[in-house]
Structures are given as C-alpha cells and as structure tokens.
mmCIF file of N, CA and C and ligand atoms in Angstrom:
data_model
loop_
_atom_site.group_PDB
_atom_site.id
_atom_site.type_symbol
_atom_site.label_atom_id
_atom_site.label_comp_id
_atom_site.label_asym_id
_atom_site.label_seq_id
_atom_site.Cartn_x
_atom_site.Cartn_y
_atom_site.Cartn_z
ATOM 1 N N MET A 1 -4.029 15.409 36.628
ATOM 2 C CA MET A 1 -2.972 15.887 36.457
ATOM 3 C C MET A 1 -1.362 15.240 35.306
ATOM 4 N N THR A 2 -1.525 15.785 34.504
ATOM 5 C CA THR A 2 0.380 15.322 34.119
ATOM 6 C C THR A 2 1.038 15.931 33.909
ATOM 7 N N SER A 3 2.301 15.129 35.394
ATOM 8 C CA SER A 3 2.966 16.559 35.349
ATOM 9 C C SER A 3 4.199 16.016 34.413
ATOM 10 N N ARG A 4 4.897 17.029 34.836
ATOM 11 C CA ARG A 4 6.097 16.515 33.604
ATOM 12 C C ARG A 4 6.788 15.724 34.263
ATOM 13 N N ARG A 5 6.596 14.576 34.951
ATOM 14 C CA ARG A 5 7.334 13.604 35.659
ATOM 15 C C ARG A 5 6.877 12.820 34.505
ATOM 16 N N THR A 6 5.578 12.595 34.507
ATOM 17 C CA THR A 6 4.781 11.873 34.147
ATOM 18 C C THR A 6 5.251 11.400 32.184
ATOM 19 N N PHE A 7 4.753 13.317 31.396
ATOM 20 C CA PHE A 7 5.089 13.490 30.522
ATOM 21 C C PHE A 7 7.291 11.891 30.117
ATOM 22 N N ILE A 8 7.485 12.403 31.050
ATOM 23 C CA ILE A 8 9.149 12.391 30.563
ATOM 24 C C ILE A 8 8.774 11.230 30.209
ATOM 25 N N GLN A 9 8.374 10.426 31.805
ATOM 26 C CA GLN A 9 8.179 8.766 31.313
ATOM 27 C C GLN A 9 7.558 7.579 30.427
ATOM 28 N N ILE A 10 6.264 8.540 30.158
ATOM 29 C CA ILE A 10 5.496 8.690 28.431
ATOM 30 C C ILE A 10 6.351 8.856 27.579
ATOM 31 N N LEU A 11 7.099 9.842 27.517
ATOM 32 C CA LEU A 11 7.590 9.462 26.628
ATOM 33 C C LEU A 11 8.066 8.710 25.619
ATOM 34 N N PRO A 12 10.011 7.825 25.397
ATOM 35 C CA PRO A 12 10.089 6.593 25.472
ATOM 36 C C PRO A 12 9.334 5.772 24.705
ATOM 37 N N LEU A 13 8.235 5.245 25.300
ATOM 38 C CA LEU A 13 7.202 4.416 25.044
ATOM 39 C C LEU A 13 6.249 5.208 23.791
ATOM 40 N N ALA A 14 6.082 6.223 24.298
ATOM 41 C CA ALA A 14 4.816 6.362 23.104
ATOM 42 C C ALA A 14 5.901 5.699 21.570
ATOM 43 N N GLY A 15 6.980 6.743 21.566
ATOM 44 C CA GLY A 15 8.524 6.512 20.724
ATOM 45 C C GLY A 15 8.584 5.220 21.225
ATOM 46 N N GLY A 16 8.389 3.657 21.514
ATOM 47 C CA GLY A 16 9.165 2.834 21.214
ATOM 48 C C GLY A 16 7.586 1.877 20.329
ATOM 49 N N LEU A 17 5.805 2.270 20.871
ATOM 50 C CA LEU A 17 4.898 2.640 20.199
ATOM 51 C C LEU A 17 5.445 2.194 18.732
ATOM 52 N N ALA A 18 5.560 3.128 18.623
ATOM 53 C CA ALA A 18 6.005 4.393 17.047
ATOM 54 C C ALA A 18 6.966 3.572 16.130
ATOM 55 N N LEU A 19 7.532 2.580 17.277
ATOM 56 C CA LEU A 19 8.497 2.009 16.277
ATOM 57 C C LEU A 19 8.178 1.183 15.376
ATOM 58 N N CYS A 20 7.210 0.305 17.055
ATOM 59 C CA CYS A 20 6.737 -0.946 16.393
ATOM 60 C C CYS A 20 5.953 -0.748 15.386
ATOM 61 N N ALA A 21 4.916 0.361 15.301
ATOM 62 C CA ALA A 21 4.063 0.374 13.975
ATOM 63 C C ALA A 21 4.182 0.248 13.415
ATOM 64 N N ARG A 22 5.585 1.247 13.111
ATOM 65 C CA ARG A 22 6.509 1.431 11.843
ATOM 66 C C ARG A 22 7.099 0.331 11.130
ATOM 67 N N THR A 23 7.127 -0.759 12.092
ATOM 68 C CA THR A 23 8.283 -2.041 11.717
ATOM 69 C C THR A 23 7.116 -3.288 11.182
ATOM 70 N N ALA A 24 6.518 -3.293 11.968
ATOM 71 C CA ALA A 24 5.050 -3.740 11.688
ATOM 72 C C ALA A 24 4.669 -3.917 9.781
ATOM 73 N N PHE A 25 4.124 -2.448 9.870
ATOM 74 C CA PHE A 25 3.870 -1.858 8.864
ATOM 75 C C PHE A 25 4.767 -2.503 7.192
ATOM 76 N N ALA A 26 6.552 -2.298 7.491
ATOM 77 C CA ALA A 26 7.617 -3.032 6.523
ATOM 78 C C ALA A 26 7.683 -3.923 6.760
ATOM 79 N N ASP A 27 6.609 -5.252 8.115
ATOM 80 C CA ASP A 27 6.564 -6.375 7.500
ATOM 81 C C ASP A 27 6.140 -7.003 7.099
ATOM 82 N N VAL A 28 4.847 -6.295 5.911
ATOM 83 C CA VAL A 28 4.274 -6.320 5.669
ATOM 84 C C VAL A 28 4.442 -7.069 4.172
ATOM 85 N N PRO A 29 3.821 -8.321 3.618
ATOM 86 C CA PRO A 29 4.893 -8.547 1.644
ATOM 87 C C PRO A 29 4.294 -7.624 1.248
ATOM 88 N N ASN A 30 4.657 -7.778 -0.081
ATOM 89 C CA ASN A 30 4.406 -7.296 -1.208
ATOM 90 C C ASN A 30 4.099 -8.022 -2.048
ATOM 91 N N VAL A 31 2.574 -8.207 -3.001
ATOM 92 C CA VAL A 31 1.809 -8.755 -3.571
ATOM 93 C C VAL A 31 3.140 -8.904 -5.120
ATOM 94 N N ASP A 32 3.098 -10.329 -4.951
ATOM 95 C CA ASP A 32 3.945 -11.227 -5.890
ATOM 96 C C ASP A 32 3.564 -10.851 -7.676
ATOM 97 N N PRO A 33 3.816 -10.314 -8.516
ATOM 98 C CA PRO A 33 2.470 -10.505 -9.509
ATOM 99 C C PRO A 33 2.888 -11.413 -9.951
ATOM 100 N N LYS A 34 3.223 -12.744 -9.545
ATOM 101 C CA LYS A 34 2.978 -14.693 -10.516
ATOM 102 C C LYS A 34 1.711 -15.088 -9.368
ATOM 103 N N ASP A 35 1.244 -14.643 -8.285
ATOM 104 C CA ASP A 35 0.704 -15.538 -7.332
ATOM 105 C C ASP A 35 0.046 -15.462 -8.046
ATOM 106 N N PRO A 36 -0.883 -16.151 -7.861
ATOM 107 C CA PRO A 36 -2.588 -16.908 -8.950
ATOM 108 C C PRO A 36 -3.853 -16.015 -8.514
ATOM 109 N N GLN A 37 -3.740 -14.708 -8.194
ATOM 110 C CA GLN A 37 -5.008 -14.464 -8.216
ATOM 111 C C GLN A 37 -4.160 -12.844 -8.606
ATOM 112 N N ALA A 38 -2.846 -12.853 -8.348
ATOM 113 C CA ALA A 38 -2.323 -11.344 -9.672
ATOM 114 C C ALA A 38 -2.208 -11.425 -10.385
ATOM 115 N N ALA A 39 -1.603 -13.139 -10.464
ATOM 116 C CA ALA A 39 -2.021 -12.699 -12.240
ATOM 117 C C ALA A 39 -2.787 -12.471 -12.851
ATOM 118 N N ALA A 40 -4.143 -13.415 -12.227
ATOM 119 C CA ALA A 40 -5.795 -13.066 -12.760
ATOM 120 C C ALA A 40 -5.638 -12.013 -12.994
ATOM 121 N N LEU A 41 -5.837 -11.208 -12.021
ATOM 122 C CA LEU A 41 -6.510 -9.884 -12.658
ATOM 123 C C LEU A 41 -4.997 -8.346 -13.748
ATOM 124 N N GLY A 42 -4.072 -9.569 -14.237
ATOM 125 C CA GLY A 42 -3.049 -8.721 -14.527
ATOM 126 C C GLY A 42 -2.565 -7.631 -14.008
ATOM 127 N N TYR A 43 -2.169 -7.867 -12.179
ATOM 128 C CA TYR A 43 -1.221 -6.669 -11.436
ATOM 129 C C TYR A 43 0.158 -6.681 -11.492
ATOM 130 N N VAL A 44 0.282 -5.820 -11.537
ATOM 131 C CA VAL A 44 2.550 -4.996 -12.316
ATOM 132 C C VAL A 44 2.558 -4.552 -11.095
ATOM 133 N N VAL A 45 3.876 -4.482 -10.632
ATOM 134 C CA VAL A 45 4.595 -3.118 -9.690
ATOM 135 C C VAL A 45 4.581 -1.920 -10.643
ATOM 136 N N ASP A 46 4.960 -1.819 -11.292
ATOM 137 C CA ASP A 46 4.819 -1.032 -12.844
ATOM 138 C C ASP A 46 3.982 -0.339 -13.389
ATOM 139 N N ALA A 47 3.212 0.145 -12.904
ATOM 140 C CA ALA A 47 2.133 0.027 -13.989
ATOM 141 C C ALA A 47 2.220 0.445 -15.378
ATOM 142 N N THR A 48 3.222 1.490 -16.000
ATOM 143 C CA THR A 48 3.543 0.627 -17.210
ATOM 144 C C THR A 48 4.389 -0.409 -18.020
ATOM 145 N N LYS A 49 4.571 -1.382 -17.548
ATOM 146 C CA LYS A 49 4.213 -2.398 -17.730
ATOM 147 C C LYS A 49 3.375 -2.896 -17.991
ATOM 148 N N ALA A 50 2.075 -2.249 -17.717
ATOM 149 C CA ALA A 50 0.912 -3.781 -17.817
ATOM 150 C C ALA A 50 0.361 -4.184 -19.020
ATOM 151 N N ASP A 51 -0.213 -5.694 -19.105
ATOM 152 C CA ASP A 51 0.137 -5.714 -20.420
ATOM 153 C C ASP A 51 -1.811 -5.514 -21.785
ATOM 154 N N LYS A 52 -0.560 -4.865 -21.812
ATOM 155 C CA LYS A 52 -2.401 -3.638 -22.727
ATOM 156 C C LYS A 52 -2.718 -4.650 -24.023
ATOM 157 N N ALA A 53 -1.869 -5.494 -24.328
ATOM 158 C CA ALA A 53 -2.628 -6.141 -25.164
ATOM 159 C C ALA A 53 -4.423 -6.508 -24.277
ATOM 160 N N LYS A 54 -3.072 -7.477 -23.768
ATOM 161 C CA LYS A 54 -4.353 -7.866 -22.670
ATOM 162 C C LYS A 54 -6.011 -7.185 -22.349
ATOM 163 N N PHE A 55 -5.754 -6.634 -21.550
ATOM 164 C CA PHE A 55 -5.384 -5.804 -19.772
ATOM 165 C C PHE A 55 -5.933 -4.297 -20.970
ATOM 166 N N THR A 56 -7.410 -4.392 -22.499
ATOM 167 C CA THR A 56 -6.764 -2.715 -22.922
ATOM 168 C C THR A 56 -8.036 -1.352 -21.979
ATOM 169 N N LYS A 57 -8.943 -1.867 -21.101
ATOM 170 C CA LYS A 57 -9.202 -0.647 -20.670
ATOM 171 C C LYS A 57 -7.993 -0.319 -19.591
ATOM 172 N N TYR A 58 -7.103 -0.444 -19.633
ATOM 173 C CA TYR A 58 -5.723 0.098 -19.481
ATOM 174 C C TYR A 58 -4.846 1.712 -19.619
ATOM 175 N N ALA A 59 -4.989 2.783 -19.217
ATOM 176 C CA ALA A 59 -5.188 3.966 -19.816
ATOM 177 C C ALA A 59 -3.952 4.415 -19.227
ATOM 178 N N ALA A 60 -3.112 4.858 -19.887
ATOM 179 C CA ALA A 60 -2.005 5.708 -18.827
ATOM 180 C C ALA A 60 -2.367 6.341 -17.423
ATOM 181 N N GLY A 61 -1.589 6.669 -17.313
ATOM 182 C CA GLY A 61 -2.005 7.145 -15.930
ATOM 183 C C GLY A 61 -2.954 6.723 -14.501
ATOM 184 N N GLN A 62 -3.326 6.546 -14.855
ATOM 185 C CA GLN A 62 -3.655 5.005 -14.364
ATOM 186 C C GLN A 62 -2.937 4.239 -13.394
ATOM 187 N N ALA A 63 -2.599 4.275 -11.704
ATOM 188 C CA ALA A 63 -1.940 3.654 -11.290
ATOM 189 C C ALA A 63 -2.583 3.453 -9.586
ATOM 190 N N CYS A 64 -1.614 2.541 -8.984
ATOM 191 C CA CYS A 64 -2.767 1.430 -7.931
ATOM 192 C C CYS A 64 -3.118 2.548 -6.773
ATOM 193 N N GLY A 65 -2.354 3.994 -6.727
ATOM 194 C CA GLY A 65 -2.141 5.050 -5.783
ATOM 195 C C GLY A 65 -3.432 6.375 -6.262
ATOM 196 N N GLY A 66 -3.414 6.456 -7.065
ATOM 197 C CA GLY A 66 -5.424 6.629 -7.519
ATOM 198 C C GLY A 66 -6.208 5.796 -7.748
ATOM 199 N N CYS A 67 -5.969 4.858 -7.717
ATOM 200 C CA CYS A 67 -7.006 3.235 -7.341
ATOM 201 C C CYS A 67 -7.374 3.826 -5.809
ATOM 202 N N GLN A 68 -9.655 3.936 -6.471
ATOM 203 C CA GLN A 68 -9.862 3.376 -5.002
ATOM 204 C C GLN A 68 -10.403 2.088 -3.900
ATOM 205 N N LEU A 69 -9.218 1.381 -4.264
ATOM 206 C CA LEU A 69 -9.586 0.755 -3.554
ATOM 207 C C LEU A 69 -7.828 0.490 -3.289
ATOM 208 N N TYR A 70 -7.040 0.610 -3.730
ATOM 209 C CA TYR A 70 -5.633 1.085 -2.431
ATOM 210 C C TYR A 70 -5.876 2.635 -0.831
ATOM 211 N N GLN A 71 -5.070 1.546 0.029
ATOM 212 C CA GLN A 71 -5.622 2.262 0.999
ATOM 213 C C GLN A 71 -4.285 3.241 1.930
ATOM 214 N N GLY A 72 -2.782 2.510 0.908
ATOM 215 C CA GLY A 72 -1.718 3.628 1.153
ATOM 216 C C GLY A 72 -2.244 5.296 1.197
ATOM 217 N N LYS A 73 -1.585 5.353 2.139
ATOM 218 C CA LYS A 73 -2.019 7.133 2.898
ATOM 219 C C LYS A 73 -0.713 8.202 0.618
ATOM 220 N N ALA A 74 -0.994 8.568 0.515
ATOM 221 C CA ALA A 74 -0.145 9.847 -0.584
ATOM 222 C C ALA A 74 1.124 10.056 -0.117
ATOM 223 N N GLY A 75 1.567 9.670 -1.137
ATOM 224 C CA GLY A 75 3.602 9.974 -0.728
ATOM 225 C C GLY A 75 4.163 8.918 -0.529
ATOM 226 N N ASP A 76 3.357 7.062 0.309
ATOM 227 C CA ASP A 76 3.561 6.386 0.758
ATOM 228 C C ASP A 76 4.783 4.745 -0.916
ATOM 229 N N ALA A 77 6.040 4.725 -1.250
ATOM 230 C CA ALA A 77 5.777 3.655 -2.260
ATOM 231 C C ALA A 77 4.463 2.747 -1.764
ATOM 232 N N ALA A 78 4.042 2.616 -0.876
ATOM 233 C CA ALA A 78 3.186 1.051 -1.454
ATOM 234 C C ALA A 78 2.891 1.067 -0.169
ATOM 235 N N GLY A 79 1.344 0.211 -0.052
ATOM 236 C CA GLY A 79 -0.176 0.121 1.164
ATOM 237 C C GLY A 79 -0.732 -0.682 0.705
ATOM 238 N N PRO A 80 -1.631 -0.991 1.224
ATOM 239 C CA PRO A 80 -2.495 -2.195 1.170
ATOM 240 C C PRO A 80 -4.157 -1.660 0.260
ATOM 241 N N CYS A 81 -3.984 -2.922 -0.696
ATOM 242 C CA CYS A 81 -5.220 -3.069 -0.882
ATOM 243 C C CYS A 81 -6.000 -3.675 -0.791
ATOM 244 N N ALA A 82 -7.782 -3.418 -0.952
ATOM 245 C CA ALA A 82 -8.343 -3.495 -0.401
ATOM 246 C C ALA A 82 -8.249 -5.722 -1.128
ATOM 247 N N LEU A 83 -8.298 -5.579 -2.397
ATOM 248 C CA LEU A 83 -8.471 -6.755 -2.562
ATOM 249 C C LEU A 83 -7.135 -8.105 -2.709
ATOM 250 N N PHE A 84 -6.035 -6.993 -1.886
ATOM 251 C CA PHE A 84 -4.872 -8.088 -1.046
ATOM 252 C C PHE A 84 -5.120 -7.955 0.104
ATOM 253 N N ALA A 85 -6.487 -9.232 0.759
ATOM 254 C CA ALA A 85 -5.442 -8.458 2.303
ATOM 255 C C ALA A 85 -4.342 -9.203 2.549
ATOM 256 N N GLY A 86 -3.245 -9.084 3.483
ATOM 257 C CA GLY A 86 -3.002 -9.210 4.308
ATOM 258 C C GLY A 86 -0.937 -8.456 4.163
ATOM 259 N N LYS A 87 -0.672 -8.266 2.747
ATOM 260 C CA LYS A 87 -0.366 -7.495 1.826
ATOM 261 C C LYS A 87 -0.566 -6.161 1.207
ATOM 262 N N GLN A 88 0.227 -5.324 0.643
ATOM 263 C CA GLN A 88 0.947 -4.735 -0.177
ATOM 264 C C GLN A 88 0.750 -4.545 -1.488
ATOM 265 N N VAL A 89 0.198 -3.518 -2.225
ATOM 266 C CA VAL A 89 0.506 -3.145 -3.723
ATOM 267 C C VAL A 89 0.996 -2.030 -3.503
ATOM 268 N N SER A 90 2.368 -1.525 -4.895
ATOM 269 C CA SER A 90 3.345 -0.131 -4.959
ATOM 270 C C SER A 90 2.408 0.065 -5.730
ATOM 271 N N ALA A 91 1.699 1.597 -5.039
ATOM 272 C CA ALA A 91 1.751 3.011 -5.470
ATOM 273 C C ALA A 91 1.820 2.784 -6.970
ATOM 274 N N LYS A 92 3.510 2.361 -7.932
ATOM 275 C CA LYS A 92 2.834 2.942 -9.185
ATOM 276 C C LYS A 92 2.327 1.780 -9.997
ATOM 277 N N GLY A 93 1.844 0.674 -9.107
ATOM 278 C CA GLY A 93 2.001 -0.740 -9.720
ATOM 279 C C GLY A 93 -0.145 -0.868 -10.528
ATOM 280 N N TRP A 94 -0.725 -1.621 -11.117
ATOM 281 C CA TRP A 94 -1.942 -1.111 -11.471
ATOM 282 C C TRP A 94 -1.823 -2.952 -11.547
ATOM 283 N N CYS A 95 -3.810 -3.153 -11.730
ATOM 284 C CA CYS A 95 -3.756 -3.447 -12.465
ATOM 285 C C CYS A 95 -5.960 -4.867 -12.696
ATOM 286 N N SER A 96 -5.791 -5.548 -13.310
ATOM 287 C CA SER A 96 -7.459 -4.544 -13.731
ATOM 288 C C SER A 96 -8.907 -4.454 -13.525
ATOM 289 N N ALA A 97 -8.305 -4.351 -11.592
ATOM 290 C CA ALA A 97 -9.351 -4.587 -11.208
ATOM 291 C C ALA A 97 -10.038 -2.591 -11.336
ATOM 292 N N TYR A 98 -8.847 -1.827 -10.933
ATOM 293 C CA TYR A 98 -8.752 -0.288 -10.734
ATOM 294 C C TYR A 98 -8.897 0.168 -11.393
ATOM 295 N N ALA A 99 -9.848 1.129 -9.638
ATOM 296 C CA ALA A 99 -11.602 2.097 -10.612
ATOM 297 C C ALA A 99 -10.761 3.232 -9.616
ATOM 298 N N LYS A 100 -10.393 4.741 -10.450
ATOM 299 C CA LYS A 100 -10.659 6.182 -10.946
ATOM 300 C C LYS A 100 -10.674 6.127 -9.237
ATOM 301 N N LYS A 101 -10.457 6.660 -7.802
ATOM 302 C CA LYS A 101 -10.723 7.956 -7.035
ATOM 303 C C LYS A 101 -11.182 8.566 -7.470
ATOM 304 N N ALA A 102 -12.463 8.313 -6.319
ATOM 305 C CA ALA A 102 -13.818 9.857 -6.353
ATOM 306 C C ALA A 102 -13.195 11.369 -6.610
HETATM 307 FE FE1 LIG B 201 -4.059 -1.821 -7.733
HETATM 308 FE FE2 LIG B 201 -6.005 -0.395 -8.135
HETATM 309 FE FE3 LIG B 201 -5.825 -3.225 -8.137
HETATM 310 FE FE4 LIG B 201 -5.451 -2.911 -5.780
HETATM 311 S S1 LIG B 201 -7.465 -3.040 -7.688
HETATM 312 S S2 LIG B 201 -4.092 -4.028 -7.336
HETATM 313 S S3 LIG B 201 -4.610 -0.783 -5.637
HETATM 314 S S4 LIG B 201 -5.761 -0.930 -9.374
#
C-alpha cells in the first residue's frame, strides 16, 4: 500500500529523474553538416538550403521531421536519426537519405 508519506517521499526523486532525462537529452550533440558522413549525405540544418543541383530528389516540404529515420517527437526542434548514432538532427533539416514517413 502506498501511503501519502511514501508518495511525498517519492515525488522529489521522480522530479529529479525527469530533470536528469531532460538534461541528458539536451547534452546530445547536433550533427555537424561538415562531418564527413553528413556532408556525403548532403545534410543541412535547414531543408530549404539543400543542394538541389546535386541532390535532385529533394522536393519542397521534405524535412527530417517527416522522415522515417527521424526518431524525435512531433514538435521537437531536433531529435535522433537512425543514420547518426549518438547525435541529433534538426527537425527542419534534410539529407539525401530522406524517406517519407508512411
Ligand atoms: Fe533527416 Fe531522414 Fe536524413 Fe536522418 S535520414 S538526416 S531524419 S532526412
């Protein structure tokens, strides 16, 4: 049985864990477009700046936030991408591996 006292004791701990989780996510570095892998894929932080001459498959409206490989939550400014382990990409970014979410 969970008493009110137990609940009151647990509450600060839960808040602390939530803060740690948020801090850990904030520490995830962003993908640098100049990183060799990112550059090879034509990754840009702003999809509208994609090299349309080099990557002709780019179409207006495509962005990481709508890509199957994007693992961030809807509404987040950035999130993990399956191609860049341990880093996060901009939700408004783009690369040539873009695959529209089903
Ligand atoms: Fe963005 Fe998708 Fe390219 Fe990852 S694979 S960088 S989510 S467009």
